[in-house]
PDB file of C-alpha atoms in Angstrom:
ATOM      1  CA  MET A  44       0.138  -0.066  -0.003  1.00 53.00           C
ATOM      2  CA  ILE A  45       1.297   3.402  -0.931  1.00 55.00           C
ATOM      3  CA  PRO A  46       1.117   6.142   1.783  1.00 56.00           C
ATOM      4  CA  MET A  47      -1.375   8.737   1.287  1.00 51.00           C
ATOM      5  CA  ARG A  48       1.287  11.618   1.798  1.00 56.00           C
ATOM      6  CA  SER A  49       3.399  10.164  -1.063  1.00 53.00           C
ATOM      7  CA  LEU A  50       0.108  10.138  -3.425  1.00 49.00           C
ATOM      8  CA  ILE A  51      -0.906  13.917  -2.988  1.00 53.00           C
ATOM      9  CA  PRO A  52       2.338  15.238  -4.240  1.00 51.00           C
ATOM     10  CA  ALA A  53       2.734  13.037  -7.125  1.00 50.00           C
ATOM     11  CA  SER A  54      -1.139  13.559  -8.131  1.00 49.00           C
ATOM     12  CA  LEU A  55      -0.173  17.150  -8.141  1.00 45.00           C
ATOM     13  CA  LEU A  56       2.999  16.820 -10.217  1.00 46.00           C
ATOM     14  CA  ILE A  57       0.867  15.139 -12.801  1.00 47.00           C
ATOM     15  CA  VAL A  58      -1.849  17.872 -12.816  1.00 45.00           C
ATOM     16  CA  LEU A  59       0.774  20.592 -13.049  1.00 44.00           C
ATOM     17  CA  ALA A  60       2.779  18.669 -16.026  1.00 47.00           C
ATOM     18  CA  ALA A  61      -0.840  18.126 -17.802  1.00 46.00           C
ATOM     19  CA  CYS A  62      -1.484  21.871 -17.648  1.00 46.00           C
ATOM     20  CA  ALA A  63       1.843  22.878 -18.783  1.00 46.00           C
ATOM     21  CA  GLN A  64       1.584  20.762 -21.926  1.00 48.00           C
ATOM     22  CA  ALA A  65      -2.103  21.760 -22.772  1.00 43.00           C
ATOM     23  CA  PRO A  66      -2.188  23.830 -26.411  1.00 46.00           C
ATOM     24  CA  ALA A  67      -2.999  27.327 -26.038  1.00 44.00           C
ATOM     25  CA  ALA A  68      -6.603  28.234 -26.323  1.00 44.00           C
ATOM     26  CA  VAL A  69      -7.896  29.761 -29.817  1.00 44.00           C
ATOM     27  CA  GLU A  70     -10.090  32.821 -28.945  1.00 50.00           C
ATOM     28  CA  ASP A  71     -13.355  31.940 -31.089  1.00 53.00           C
ATOM     29  CA  PRO A  72     -15.146  34.765 -32.279  1.00 58.00           C
ATOM     30  CA  THR A  73     -18.027  35.900 -30.535  1.00 61.00           C
ATOM     31  CA  PRO A  74     -21.432  34.994 -32.085  1.00 67.00           C
ATOM     32  CA  ILE A  75     -23.557  38.525 -32.435  1.00 69.00           C
ATOM     33  CA  ASP A  76     -26.648  38.793 -34.123  1.00 77.00           C
ATOM     34  CA  GLY A  77     -28.041  42.443 -33.804  1.00 86.00           C
ATOM     35  CA  VAL A  78     -28.597  45.725 -35.111  1.00 92.00           C
ATOM     36  CA  ALA A  79     -27.395  49.286 -34.025  1.00 94.00           C
ATOM     37  CA  ASP A  80     -28.169  52.763 -34.851  1.00 96.00           C
ATOM     38  CA  VAL A  81     -25.617  55.205 -34.681  1.00 97.00           C
ATOM     39  CA  ALA A  82     -25.687  59.105 -35.306  1.00 98.00           C
ATOM     40  CA  GLY A  83     -23.321  61.991 -35.258  1.00 98.00           C
ATOM     41  CA  GLN A  84     -21.786  64.970 -36.433  1.00 98.00           C
ATOM     42  CA  VAL A  85     -18.560  65.671 -38.346  1.00 98.00           C
ATOM     43  CA  LEU A  86     -16.804  68.853 -37.501  1.00 97.00           C
ATOM     44  CA  SER A  87     -13.337  70.505 -38.708  1.00 96.00           C
ATOM     45  CA  ALA A  88     -10.832  71.491 -36.034  1.00 96.00           C
ATOM     46  CA  SER A  89     -12.443  74.963 -36.177  1.00 96.00           C
ATOM     47  CA  GLY A  90     -15.900  73.691 -35.402  1.00 96.00           C
ATOM     48  CA  ALA A  91     -17.182  73.979 -38.920  1.00 97.00           C
ATOM     49  CA  PRO A  92     -19.507  70.995 -40.193  1.00 97.00           C
ATOM     50  CA  VAL A  93     -17.701  68.682 -42.845  1.00 97.00           C
ATOM     51  CA  THR A  94     -19.888  66.845 -45.580  1.00 96.00           C
ATOM     52  CA  GLY A  95     -19.181  63.942 -47.257  1.00 97.00           C
ATOM     53  CA  ASP A  96     -19.395  60.477 -46.499  1.00 98.00           C
ATOM     54  CA  VAL A  97     -18.667  58.680 -43.044  1.00 98.00           C
ATOM     55  CA  THR A  98     -17.279  55.249 -43.624  1.00 98.00           C
ATOM     56  CA  ILE A  99     -17.915  52.669 -40.694  1.00 97.00           C
ATOM     57  CA  SER A 100     -15.748  49.473 -40.276  1.00 96.00           C
ATOM     58  CA  CYS A 101     -16.531  47.174 -37.729  1.00 93.00           C
ATOM     59  CA  ALA A 102     -14.664  43.992 -36.167  1.00 87.00           C
ATOM     60  CA  GLY A 103     -11.347  44.778 -38.094  1.00 85.00           C
ATOM     61  CA  GLY A 104     -13.458  44.998 -41.634  1.00 87.00           C
ATOM     62  CA  ALA A 105     -15.877  42.385 -40.886  1.00 87.00           C
ATOM     63  CA  PHE A 106     -18.866  44.591 -41.534  1.00 90.00           C
ATOM     64  CA  GLY A 107     -19.593  48.372 -41.605  1.00 93.00           C
ATOM     65  CA  ALA A 108     -21.633  50.986 -43.522  1.00 96.00           C
ATOM     66  CA  THR A 109     -21.316  54.177 -45.418  1.00 97.00           C
ATOM     67  CA  ALA A 110     -23.511  57.169 -44.479  1.00 98.00           C
ATOM     68  CA  PRO A 111     -23.521  60.485 -46.198  1.00 98.00           C
ATOM     69  CA  THR A 112     -23.413  63.800 -43.917  1.00 98.00           C
ATOM     70  CA  ASP A 113     -26.006  66.519 -44.434  1.00 98.00           C
ATOM     71  CA  GLU A 114     -24.839  70.280 -44.776  1.00 97.00           C
ATOM     72  CA  GLN A 115     -24.268  70.357 -40.933  1.00 98.00           C
ATOM     73  CA  GLY A 116     -22.271  67.561 -40.673  1.00 97.00           C
ATOM     74  CA  ARG A 117     -24.858  65.004 -39.374  1.00 98.00           C
ATOM     75  CA  TYR A 118     -24.958  61.481 -40.415  1.00 98.00           C
ATOM     76  CA  HIS A 119     -27.124  58.559 -39.352  1.00 98.00           C
ATOM     77  CA  ALA A 120     -26.386  54.795 -39.971  1.00 97.00           C
ATOM     78  CA  PHE A 121     -27.884  51.432 -39.514  1.00 95.00           C
ATOM     79  CA  LEU A 122     -25.370  48.454 -38.477  1.00 94.00           C
ATOM     80  CA  ALA A 123     -26.277  44.916 -38.773  1.00 90.00           C
ATOM     81  CA  ALA A 124     -23.910  42.086 -37.394  1.00 84.00           C
ATOM     82  CA  SER A 125     -24.686  38.232 -37.899  1.00 78.00           C
ATOM     83  CA  GLY A 126     -22.728  35.287 -37.104  1.00 74.00           C
ATOM     84  CA  LYS A 127     -19.287  35.238 -35.430  1.00 73.00           C
ATOM     85  CA  VAL A 128     -17.715  38.551 -35.017  1.00 69.00           C
ATOM     86  CA  PRO A 129     -14.075  38.590 -34.202  1.00 64.00           C
ATOM     87  CA  GLY A 130     -13.492  41.132 -31.118  1.00 61.00           C
ATOM     88  CA  GLY A 131     -17.080  40.973 -30.131  1.00 64.00           C
ATOM     89  CA  ASP A 132     -17.716  41.029 -26.454  1.00 68.00           C
ATOM     90  CA  ARG A 133     -21.382  40.435 -25.392  1.00 69.00           C
ATOM     91  CA  GLY A 134     -23.014  42.241 -28.235  1.00 81.00           C
ATOM     92  CA  ARG A 135     -20.280  45.030 -28.158  1.00 88.00           C
ATOM     93  CA  VAL A 136     -18.034  45.514 -30.997  1.00 90.00           C
ATOM     94  CA  GLY A 137     -15.065  47.824 -31.697  1.00 92.00           C
ATOM     95  CA  CYS A 138     -15.707  50.015 -34.766  1.00 95.00           C
ATOM     96  CA  ARG A 139     -13.834  52.795 -36.711  1.00 97.00           C
ATOM     97  CA  PHE A 140     -15.516  55.841 -38.274  1.00 98.00           C
ATOM     98  CA  SER A 141     -13.767  57.639 -40.814  1.00 97.00           C
ATOM     99  CA  ALA A 142     -14.452  60.871 -42.780  1.00 97.00           C
ATOM    100  CA  GLY A 143     -11.592  61.390 -45.106  1.00 93.00           C
ATOM    101  CA  ALA A 144      -8.635  62.135 -42.781  1.00 95.00           C
ATOM    102  CA  ILE A 145     -10.816  62.441 -39.576  1.00 97.00           C
ATOM    103  CA  HIS A 146     -11.512  59.163 -37.457  1.00 95.00           C
ATOM    104  CA  THR A 147     -12.237  58.114 -34.335  1.00 97.00           C
ATOM    105  CA  ASP A 148     -12.681  54.533 -32.759  1.00 97.00           C
ATOM    106  CA  ALA A 149     -15.830  53.494 -30.713  1.00 96.00           C
ATOM    107  CA  THR A 150     -17.215  50.471 -29.214  1.00 94.00           C
ATOM    108  CA  VAL A 151     -20.870  50.040 -30.422  1.00 94.00           C
ATOM    109  CA  GLY A 152     -23.487  48.034 -28.785  1.00 92.00           C
ATOM    110  CA  PHE A 153     -25.885  45.878 -30.856  1.00 90.00           C
ATOM    111  CA  GLY A 154     -29.324  44.979 -29.964  1.00 88.00           C
ATOM    112  CA  PRO A 155     -31.689  42.029 -30.764  1.00 87.00           C
ATOM    113  CA  PRO A 156     -33.069  42.643 -34.289  1.00 85.00           C
ATOM    114  CA  GLY A 157     -36.905  43.812 -34.091  1.00 86.00           C
ATOM    115  CA  LEU A 158     -36.709  45.124 -30.422  1.00 86.00           C
ATOM    116  CA  PRO A 159     -35.858  48.839 -29.420  1.00 85.00           C
ATOM    117  CA  HIS A 160     -32.559  49.626 -29.294  1.00 83.00           C
ATOM    118  CA  VAL A 161     -30.750  52.919 -27.879  1.00 87.00           C
ATOM    119  CA  LEU A 162     -29.466  55.514 -30.643  1.00 94.00           C
ATOM    120  CA  GLN A 163     -25.595  55.818 -30.161  1.00 96.00           C
ATOM    121  CA  ILE A 164     -23.865  58.858 -30.911  1.00 97.00           C
ATOM    122  CA  VAL A 165     -20.489  59.013 -32.267  1.00 98.00           C
ATOM    123  CA  ASN A 166     -19.046  62.264 -33.173  1.00 97.00           C
ATOM    124  CA  LEU A 167     -15.859  62.842 -35.414  1.00 97.00           C
ATOM    125  CA  ARG A 168     -13.893  65.988 -35.066  1.00 97.00           C
ATOM    126  CA  ALA A 169     -10.594  67.041 -36.214  1.00 95.00           C
ATOM    127  CA  SER A 170      -7.904  67.801 -34.029  1.00 90.00           C
TER     128      SER A 170
END
């Protein structure tokens, strides 16, 4: 019979060795099925409105949208995400908003399709 005090350290060494040899976990993209409404204003460094298009690229280019600005630099965009989105975390995804040389990064929250969701404001201003 093997004494109990010998089994505990031996068992611990076996567990530690198994953990050390376990392959690194690969991050699986988060499944997201949702929609988001985003609006904002594009301004120059002086505060004057900038007209043109706002390009939105989310999850490293996995999806996005383009929205025109009005004469006061305001835009409104509808975003839809479906499937596995890299970098998503519980319905929140990192997006880059660009209008020419003006850009900003923001995290956008996505809600279930067909249900009310919050209008999110993302303003862009040149520095």
